[in-house]
PDB file of C-alpha atoms in Angstrom:
ATOM      1  CA  MET A   1      -3.439  -2.033  23.405  1.00 48.00           C
ATOM      2  CA  ASP A   2      -0.369  -4.045  24.326  1.00 55.00           C
ATOM      3  CA  GLU A   3       2.403  -2.260  26.205  1.00 78.00           C
ATOM      4  CA  LEU A   4       5.746  -2.179  24.466  1.00 87.00           C
ATOM      5  CA  ILE A   5       8.692  -3.799  26.152  1.00 92.00           C
ATOM      6  CA  PRO A   6      10.977  -1.112  27.619  1.00 92.00           C
ATOM      7  CA  SER A   7      13.837  -1.715  25.179  1.00 93.00           C
ATOM      8  CA  ARG A   8      11.546  -1.317  22.174  1.00 94.00           C
ATOM      9  CA  ARG A   9       9.995   1.833  23.650  1.00 93.00           C
ATOM     10  CA  ARG A  10      13.460   3.334  24.191  1.00 94.00           C
ATOM     11  CA  ALA A  11      14.457   2.446  20.636  1.00 95.00           C
ATOM     12  CA  LEU A  12      11.384   4.176  19.215  1.00 95.00           C
ATOM     13  CA  GLU A  13      11.996   7.234  21.392  1.00 94.00           C
ATOM     14  CA  HIS A  14      15.520   7.362  19.997  1.00 94.00           C
ATOM     15  CA  LEU A  15      14.169   7.160  16.454  1.00 95.00           C
ATOM     16  CA  LEU A  16      11.742  10.020  17.081  1.00 95.00           C
ATOM     17  CA  ALA A  17      14.599  12.113  18.433  1.00 93.00           C
ATOM     18  CA  ARG A  18      16.544  11.422  15.236  1.00 92.00           C
ATOM     19  CA  LEU A  19      13.510  12.580  13.276  1.00 92.00           C
ATOM     20  CA  GLY A  20      13.390  15.769  15.338  1.00 91.00           C
ATOM     21  CA  PHE A  21      10.268  14.996  17.389  1.00 92.00           C
ATOM     22  CA  ARG A  22      11.219  15.741  20.993  1.00 90.00           C
ATOM     23  CA  ASP A  23       8.282  17.759  22.324  1.00 91.00           C
ATOM     24  CA  PRO A  24       6.855  15.808  25.312  1.00 91.00           C
ATOM     25  CA  ALA A  25       3.335  17.056  24.563  1.00 88.00           C
ATOM     26  CA  LEU A  26       3.646  15.808  20.996  1.00 87.00           C
ATOM     27  CA  LEU A  27       5.010  12.439  22.050  1.00 90.00           C
ATOM     28  CA  ALA A  28       2.253  12.045  24.619  1.00 91.00           C
ATOM     29  CA  GLN A  29      -0.293  11.984  21.787  1.00 93.00           C
ATOM     30  CA  LEU A  30       1.473   9.220  19.876  1.00 93.00           C
ATOM     31  CA  ARG A  31       0.018   5.758  19.439  1.00 94.00           C
ATOM     32  CA  TRP A  32       3.147   3.864  20.382  1.00 95.00           C
ATOM     33  CA  ASP A  33       1.613   0.548  19.398  1.00 95.00           C
ATOM     34  CA  LEU A  34       1.060   1.860  15.859  1.00 96.00           C
ATOM     35  CA  LEU A  35       4.548   3.323  15.713  1.00 96.00           C
ATOM     36  CA  ASP A  36       5.877  -0.102  16.642  1.00 97.00           C
ATOM     37  CA  GLN A  37       3.641  -1.817  14.073  1.00 97.00           C
ATOM     38  CA  ALA A  38       4.840   0.573  11.363  1.00 97.00           C
ATOM     39  CA  LEU A  39       8.291  -0.914  11.797  1.00 97.00           C
ATOM     40  CA  ILE A  40       7.309  -4.581  11.568  1.00 96.00           C
ATOM     41  CA  HIS A  41       7.772  -6.123   8.130  1.00 96.00           C
ATOM     42  CA  PRO A  42       5.274  -8.768   6.916  1.00 94.00           C
ATOM     43  CA  SER A  43       8.114 -11.290   6.712  1.00 93.00           C
ATOM     44  CA  LEU A  44       8.267 -11.222  10.522  1.00 93.00           C
ATOM     45  CA  ASP A  45       4.553 -11.265  11.311  1.00 93.00           C
ATOM     46  CA  SER A  46       1.896 -12.058   8.717  1.00 90.00           C
ATOM     47  CA  ARG A  47      -0.908 -10.546  10.845  1.00 94.00           C
ATOM     48  CA  ARG A  48       0.533  -7.576  12.744  1.00 95.00           C
ATOM     49  CA  ASN A  49       2.704  -5.711  10.265  1.00 96.00           C
ATOM     50  CA  ASN A  50       3.001  -2.405   8.427  1.00 96.00           C
ATOM     51  CA  ASP A  51       1.058  -3.260   5.247  1.00 95.00           C
ATOM     52  CA  ARG A  52      -2.104  -1.309   6.116  1.00 96.00           C
ATOM     53  CA  LEU A  53      -0.222   1.596   7.672  1.00 97.00           C
ATOM     54  CA  GLU A  54       1.909   1.852   4.548  1.00 96.00           C
ATOM     55  CA  LEU A  55      -1.242   2.196   2.439  1.00 95.00           C
ATOM     56  CA  LEU A  56      -2.466   5.052   4.624  1.00 96.00           C
ATOM     57  CA  GLY A  57       0.967   6.658   4.776  1.00 97.00           C
ATOM     58  CA  ASP A  58       1.183   6.673   0.992  1.00 94.00           C
ATOM     59  CA  SER A  59      -1.858   8.963   0.897  1.00 95.00           C
ATOM     60  CA  VAL A  60      -0.466  11.180   3.661  1.00 97.00           C
ATOM     61  CA  LEU A  61       2.798  11.540   1.758  1.00 96.00           C
ATOM     62  CA  ARG A  62       1.007  12.482  -1.454  1.00 94.00           C
ATOM     63  CA  ILE A  63      -0.852  15.265   0.320  1.00 96.00           C
ATOM     64  CA  LEU A  64       2.339  16.486   2.017  1.00 97.00           C
ATOM     65  CA  ALA A  65       4.266  16.541  -1.240  1.00 96.00           C
ATOM     66  CA  THR A  66       1.415  18.154  -3.164  1.00 96.00           C
ATOM     67  CA  GLU A  67       0.922  20.893  -0.578  1.00 97.00           C
ATOM     68  CA  PHE A  68       4.644  21.588  -0.500  1.00 97.00           C
ATOM     69  CA  LEU A  69       4.916  21.866  -4.283  1.00 96.00           C
ATOM     70  CA  PHE A  70       1.707  23.887  -4.640  1.00 96.00           C
ATOM     71  CA  GLN A  71       2.846  26.484  -2.101  1.00 96.00           C
ATOM     72  CA  SER A  72       6.565  26.564  -2.919  1.00 96.00           C
ATOM     73  CA  TYR A  73       6.532  26.507  -6.743  1.00 95.00           C
ATOM     74  CA  PRO A  74       3.531  28.543  -7.974  1.00 93.00           C
ATOM     75  CA  HIS A  75       5.171  29.085 -11.385  1.00 92.00           C
ATOM     76  CA  LEU A  76       5.326  25.400 -12.329  1.00 86.00           C
ATOM     77  CA  SER A  77       2.766  23.800 -14.602  1.00 81.00           C
ATOM     78  CA  VAL A  78       0.542  20.924 -13.530  1.00 82.00           C
ATOM     79  CA  GLY A  79       2.602  18.580 -15.706  1.00 73.00           C
ATOM     80  CA  GLU A  80       5.841  19.664 -14.028  1.00 81.00           C
ATOM     81  CA  LEU A  81       4.301  19.423 -10.565  1.00 87.00           C
ATOM     82  CA  THR A  82       3.048  15.906 -11.311  1.00 82.00           C
ATOM     83  CA  ALA A  83       6.441  14.770 -12.609  1.00 79.00           C
ATOM     84  CA  ILE A  84       8.292  16.210  -9.619  1.00 87.00           C
ATOM     85  CA  ARG A  85       5.802  14.772  -7.140  1.00 89.00           C
ATOM     86  CA  SER A  86       6.317  11.350  -8.690  1.00 82.00           C
ATOM     87  CA  ASP A  87      10.024  11.657  -7.910  1.00 85.00           C
ATOM     88  CA  LEU A  88       9.436  12.982  -4.392  1.00 91.00           C
ATOM     89  CA  ILE A  89       7.257  10.011  -3.426  1.00 90.00           C
ATOM     90  CA  SER A  90       9.314   7.397  -5.273  1.00 86.00           C
ATOM     91  CA  ASP A  91      10.659   4.360  -3.454  1.00 86.00           C
ATOM     92  CA  ALA A  92      14.194   5.510  -4.257  1.00 85.00           C
ATOM     93  CA  HIS A  93      13.701   8.850  -2.489  1.00 91.00           C
ATOM     94  CA  LEU A  94      11.871   7.336   0.477  1.00 94.00           C
ATOM     95  CA  ALA A  95      14.580   4.703   0.913  1.00 92.00           C
ATOM     96  CA  GLU A  96      17.155   7.500   0.815  1.00 94.00           C
ATOM     97  CA  LEU A  97      15.303   9.391   3.554  1.00 96.00           C
ATOM     98  CA  ALA A  98      14.917   6.196   5.575  1.00 96.00           C
ATOM     99  CA  ASP A  99      18.647   5.545   5.305  1.00 95.00           C
ATOM    100  CA  LEU A 100      19.401   9.122   6.298  1.00 94.00           C
ATOM    101  CA  HIS A 101      17.532   8.618   9.560  1.00 94.00           C
ATOM    102  CA  GLY A 102      18.847   5.112  10.207  1.00 94.00           C
ATOM    103  CA  LEU A 103      15.419   3.527   9.888  1.00 95.00           C
ATOM    104  CA  ASP A 104      16.923   0.150   9.045  1.00 93.00           C
ATOM    105  CA  ARG A 105      18.095  -0.420  12.606  1.00 94.00           C
ATOM    106  CA  TYR A 106      14.544  -0.046  13.950  1.00 96.00           C
ATOM    107  CA  LEU A 107      12.766  -2.110  11.299  1.00 95.00           C
ATOM    108  CA  GLU A 108      12.067  -5.677  12.397  1.00 94.00           C
ATOM    109  CA  VAL A 109      12.121  -8.225   9.563  1.00 93.00           C
ATOM    110  CA  GLY A 110      11.911 -11.977   9.336  1.00 91.00           C
ATOM    111  CA  SER A 111      14.877 -14.205   8.612  1.00 86.00           C
ATOM    112  CA  SER A 112      13.715 -14.688   5.022  1.00 82.00           C
ATOM    113  CA  SER A 113      14.216 -10.979   4.310  1.00 80.00           C
ATOM    114  CA  GLN A 114      17.300 -10.182   6.347  1.00 80.00           C
ATOM    115  CA  ASN A 115      19.674 -11.012   3.503  1.00 79.00           C
ATOM    116  CA  ASP A 116      17.406  -9.812   0.710  1.00 79.00           C
ATOM    117  CA  LEU A 117      19.439  -6.833  -0.487  1.00 75.00           C
ATOM    118  CA  VAL A 118      17.360  -6.447  -3.657  1.00 73.00           C
ATOM    119  CA  GLY A 119      14.214  -5.792  -1.642  1.00 82.00           C
ATOM    120  CA  ARG A 120      15.873  -3.583   0.958  1.00 88.00           C
ATOM    121  CA  GLY A 121      14.920  -0.294  -0.693  1.00 88.00           C
ATOM    122  CA  ARG A 122      11.274  -1.275  -0.962  1.00 88.00           C
ATOM    123  CA  ARG A 123      11.206  -2.401   2.690  1.00 93.00           C
ATOM    124  CA  LEU A 124      12.602   0.940   3.827  1.00 94.00           C
ATOM    125  CA  ALA A 125      10.248   2.928   1.595  1.00 93.00           C
ATOM    126  CA  ASP A 126       7.248   0.994   2.922  1.00 94.00           C
ATOM    127  CA  ALA A 127       8.373   1.501   6.516  1.00 96.00           C
ATOM    128  CA  PHE A 128       8.811   5.231   5.950  1.00 97.00           C
ATOM    129  CA  GLU A 129       5.269   5.513   4.599  1.00 97.00           C
ATOM    130  CA  ALA A 130       3.948   3.341   7.416  1.00 97.00           C
ATOM    131  CA  LEU A 131       5.467   5.765   9.921  1.00 97.00           C
ATOM    132  CA  LEU A 132       3.521   8.595   8.291  1.00 97.00           C
ATOM    133  CA  GLY A 133       0.388   6.481   8.595  1.00 97.00           C
ATOM    134  CA  ALA A 134       1.047   5.928  12.302  1.00 97.00           C
ATOM    135  CA  PHE A 135       1.583   9.665  12.787  1.00 97.00           C
ATOM    136  CA  TYR A 136      -1.705  10.417  11.038  1.00 97.00           C
ATOM    137  CA  LEU A 137      -3.691   7.993  13.190  1.00 97.00           C
ATOM    138  CA  SER A 138      -2.039   9.527  16.270  1.00 96.00           C
ATOM    139  CA  TRP A 139      -2.309  13.234  15.442  1.00 95.00           C
ATOM    140  CA  GLY A 140      -5.273  13.404  13.073  1.00 93.00           C
ATOM    141  CA  THR A 141      -5.827  16.833  11.505  1.00 89.00           C
ATOM    142  CA  TYR A 142      -2.686  18.185  13.182  1.00 92.00           C
ATOM    143  CA  THR A 143      -0.463  15.739  11.301  1.00 94.00           C
ATOM    144  CA  LEU A 144       0.380  17.860   8.253  1.00 95.00           C
ATOM    145  CA  PRO A 145       1.366  21.013  10.191  1.00 94.00           C
ATOM    146  CA  ARG A 146       3.624  18.868  12.363  1.00 94.00           C
ATOM    147  CA  LEU A 147       5.243  16.967   9.499  1.00 96.00           C
ATOM    148  CA  HIS A 148       5.854  19.849   7.089  1.00 96.00           C
ATOM    149  CA  PRO A 149       8.632  21.516   9.151  1.00 95.00           C
ATOM    150  CA  TRP A 150      10.461  18.190   9.306  1.00 95.00           C
ATOM    151  CA  LEU A 151       9.902  16.919   5.774  1.00 96.00           C
ATOM    152  CA  ASP A 152       9.837  20.085   3.640  1.00 97.00           C
ATOM    153  CA  PRO A 153      13.627  20.728   3.698  1.00 97.00           C
ATOM    154  CA  TYR A 154      14.239  17.243   2.311  1.00 97.00           C
ATOM    155  CA  LEU A 155      11.584  17.747  -0.355  1.00 97.00           C
ATOM    156  CA  ARG A 156      13.102  21.098  -1.338  1.00 97.00           C
ATOM    157  CA  ARG A 157      16.558  19.571  -1.699  1.00 96.00           C
ATOM    158  CA  ARG A 158      15.171  16.777  -3.869  1.00 94.00           C
ATOM    159  CA  VAL A 159      13.389  19.295  -6.107  1.00 94.00           C
ATOM    160  CA  GLU A 160      16.637  21.208  -6.591  1.00 93.00           C
ATOM    161  CA  GLN A 161      18.375  17.967  -7.550  1.00 89.00           C
ATOM    162  CA  TRP A 162      15.544  17.157  -9.932  1.00 87.00           C
ATOM    163  CA  PHE A 163      16.058  20.386 -11.857  1.00 87.00           C
ATOM    164  CA  GLN A 164      19.811  19.816 -12.058  1.00 85.00           C
ATOM    165  CA  ASP A 165      19.799  16.131 -13.028  1.00 78.00           C
ATOM    166  CA  PRO A 166      18.276  14.986 -16.356  1.00 68.00           C
ATOM    167  CA  THR A 167      18.039  11.406 -15.113  1.00 69.00           C
ATOM    168  CA  ARG A 168      15.598  12.510 -12.427  1.00 69.00           C
ATOM    169  CA  ARG A 169      13.527  14.675 -14.758  1.00 73.00           C
ATOM    170  CA  ASN A 170      13.151  11.928 -17.354  1.00 81.00           C
ATOM    171  CA  PRO A 171      15.616   9.047 -17.024  1.00 85.00           C
ATOM    172  CA  LYS A 172      14.147   7.128 -19.983  1.00 89.00           C
ATOM    173  CA  ALA A 173      14.587  10.087 -22.310  1.00 87.00           C
ATOM    174  CA  ALA A 174      18.097  10.750 -20.989  1.00 85.00           C
ATOM    175  CA  LEU A 175      19.081   7.103 -21.524  1.00 90.00           C
ATOM    176  CA  GLN A 176      17.579   7.022 -25.003  1.00 91.00           C
ATOM    177  CA  GLU A 177      19.509  10.144 -26.002  1.00 87.00           C
ATOM    178  CA  LEU A 178      22.716   8.628 -24.637  1.00 89.00           C
ATOM    179  CA  THR A 179      22.354   5.256 -26.383  1.00 91.00           C
ATOM    180  CA  GLN A 180      21.446   6.888 -29.670  1.00 90.00           C
ATOM    181  CA  ARG A 181      24.527   9.046 -29.441  1.00 88.00           C
ATOM    182  CA  LEU A 182      26.811   6.133 -28.545  1.00 89.00           C
ATOM    183  CA  TRP A 183      25.417   3.355 -30.752  1.00 92.00           C
ATOM    184  CA  GLY A 184      22.518   4.757 -32.754  1.00 91.00           C
ATOM    185  CA  SER A 185      20.098   2.333 -31.063  1.00 91.00           C
ATOM    186  CA  LEU A 186      17.300   2.389 -28.492  1.00 93.00           C
ATOM    187  CA  PRO A 187      17.295   0.584 -25.121  1.00 95.00           C
ATOM    188  CA  GLU A 188      15.037  -2.433 -24.644  1.00 95.00           C
ATOM    189  CA  TYR A 189      12.928  -2.816 -21.506  1.00 96.00           C
ATOM    190  CA  ARG A 190      12.096  -6.290 -20.221  1.00 96.00           C
ATOM    191  CA  LEU A 191       9.611  -7.285 -17.524  1.00 95.00           C
ATOM    192  CA  VAL A 192      11.394  -9.572 -15.066  1.00 94.00           C
ATOM    193  CA  ALA A 193       8.811 -10.018 -12.316  1.00 91.00           C
ATOM    194  CA  ALA A 194       5.353  -8.778 -11.388  1.00 92.00           C
ATOM    195  CA  GLN A 195       2.893  -9.208  -8.553  1.00 85.00           C
ATOM    196  CA  GLU A 196      -0.606  -7.802  -8.155  1.00 82.00           C
ATOM    197  CA  HIS A 197      -1.144  -7.481  -4.399  1.00 76.00           C
ATOM    198  CA  PRO A 198       0.537  -5.231  -3.507  1.00 77.00           C
ATOM    199  CA  PRO A 199       1.486  -4.102  -7.029  1.00 83.00           C
ATOM    200  CA  GLN A 200       5.206  -4.504  -7.644  1.00 85.00           C
ATOM    201  CA  PHE A 201       7.095  -4.721 -10.927  1.00 90.00           C
ATOM    202  CA  THR A 202      10.720  -5.410 -11.743  1.00 91.00           C
ATOM    203  CA  MET A 203      12.090  -4.232 -15.082  1.00 92.00           C
ATOM    204  CA  GLU A 204      15.474  -4.541 -16.759  1.00 94.00           C
ATOM    205  CA  VAL A 205      16.841  -2.374 -19.525  1.00 95.00           C
ATOM    206  CA  TRP A 206      19.090  -4.039 -22.129  1.00 95.00           C
ATOM    207  CA  GLY A 207      21.300  -3.004 -24.975  1.00 93.00           C
ATOM    208  CA  GLN A 208      24.408  -4.173 -26.795  1.00 92.00           C
ATOM    209  CA  GLY A 209      23.764  -7.711 -25.566  1.00 93.00           C
ATOM    210  CA  ARG A 210      23.839  -6.934 -21.842  1.00 94.00           C
ATOM    211  CA  CYS A 211      21.694  -5.692 -18.994  1.00 95.00           C
ATOM    212  CA  TRP A 212      22.426  -2.056 -18.199  1.00 93.00           C
ATOM    213  CA  GLY A 213      20.077  -1.537 -15.296  1.00 90.00           C
ATOM    214  CA  ARG A 214      17.357  -3.009 -13.129  1.00 90.00           C
ATOM    215  CA  GLY A 215      14.559  -1.225 -11.271  1.00 85.00           C
ATOM    216  CA  GLU A 216      11.514  -1.862  -9.138  1.00 83.00           C
ATOM    217  CA  GLY A 217       8.297   0.100  -8.760  1.00 81.00           C
ATOM    218  CA  ARG A 218       4.597  -0.048  -8.139  1.00 80.00           C
ATOM    219  CA  SER A 219       3.919   0.335 -11.844  1.00 85.00           C
ATOM    220  CA  LYS A 220       5.779  -0.755 -14.970  1.00 89.00           C
ATOM    221  CA  LYS A 221       6.519   2.882 -15.789  1.00 87.00           C
ATOM    222  CA  THR A 222       8.040   3.554 -12.374  1.00 82.00           C
ATOM    223  CA  ALA A 223      10.143   0.395 -12.611  1.00 85.00           C
ATOM    224  CA  GLU A 224      11.327   1.380 -16.107  1.00 90.00           C
ATOM    225  CA  MET A 225      12.279   4.818 -14.826  1.00 84.00           C
ATOM    226  CA  ALA A 226      14.307   3.281 -11.996  1.00 83.00           C
ATOM    227  CA  ALA A 227      16.050   0.882 -14.390  1.00 87.00           C
ATOM    228  CA  ALA A 228      16.801   3.709 -16.822  1.00 88.00           C
ATOM    229  CA  ALA A 229      18.273   5.891 -14.085  1.00 82.00           C
ATOM    230  CA  GLN A 230      20.589   3.067 -13.004  1.00 84.00           C
ATOM    231  CA  ALA A 231      21.576   2.343 -16.594  1.00 88.00           C
ATOM    232  CA  TYR A 232      22.243   6.010 -17.359  1.00 86.00           C
ATOM    233  CA  GLY A 233      24.573   6.343 -14.398  1.00 79.00           C
ATOM    234  CA  ARG A 234      26.395   3.126 -15.280  1.00 84.00           C
ATOM    235  CA  LEU A 235      26.911   4.025 -18.916  1.00 86.00           C
ATOM    236  CA  GLN A 236      28.005   7.534 -18.028  1.00 76.00           C
ATOM    237  CA  SER A 237      30.664   6.179 -15.673  1.00 73.00           C
ATOM    238  CA  GLU A 238      31.878   3.718 -18.322  1.00 76.00           C
ATOM    239  CA  GLU A 239      32.066   6.473 -20.920  1.00 65.00           C
ATOM    240  CA  THR A 240      34.261   8.617 -18.701  1.00 57.00           C
TER     241      THR A 240
END
């Protein structure tokens, strides 16, 4: 494997410290080349990038979130657990976690993406998942026990927010209730863009002759949910 240049190695060590991973024995088992690759966007390098690691990390995250919910909320139904897990692993939440840890400063992107603010959230979410993939390939079966102490507090906080905020529980239903109350009409969802590999959809939600919100996701439903959440917040602020 190629050795990292010293400045990049120091930057990644700083990132791991921000994440709370400081144990020398733990760091000694890391695949630093994979950690570096997890933070390379395809716009910078079409061959060595975080696409494949993101795919693996998505599965790691699903297991982490499912284990956390299964053990922490034994009273919830399967339907509730599924809905909450969808929010926990959403691009919006992952981008929030990535921002919290300053991941943007370590992510290397090409010039074509540097000013792409619309795609920023997706880039950060992908990089966050790619990091989990790099951890899994480094630590193997010990990955989950090492990631739970770090990630579980953030998941717990998000679950608490989910119970308190109707837009997180079901943003489409919350928006529909609001628009019916204000105007007696239903919102209209429009597909703006779609790609198959990797799957990515952009949806807008319209009403009263204007666009209320726009969202992206890996399915039309997820994108509609994101658009509805944005629209709900916007209309609520206008109403007050």
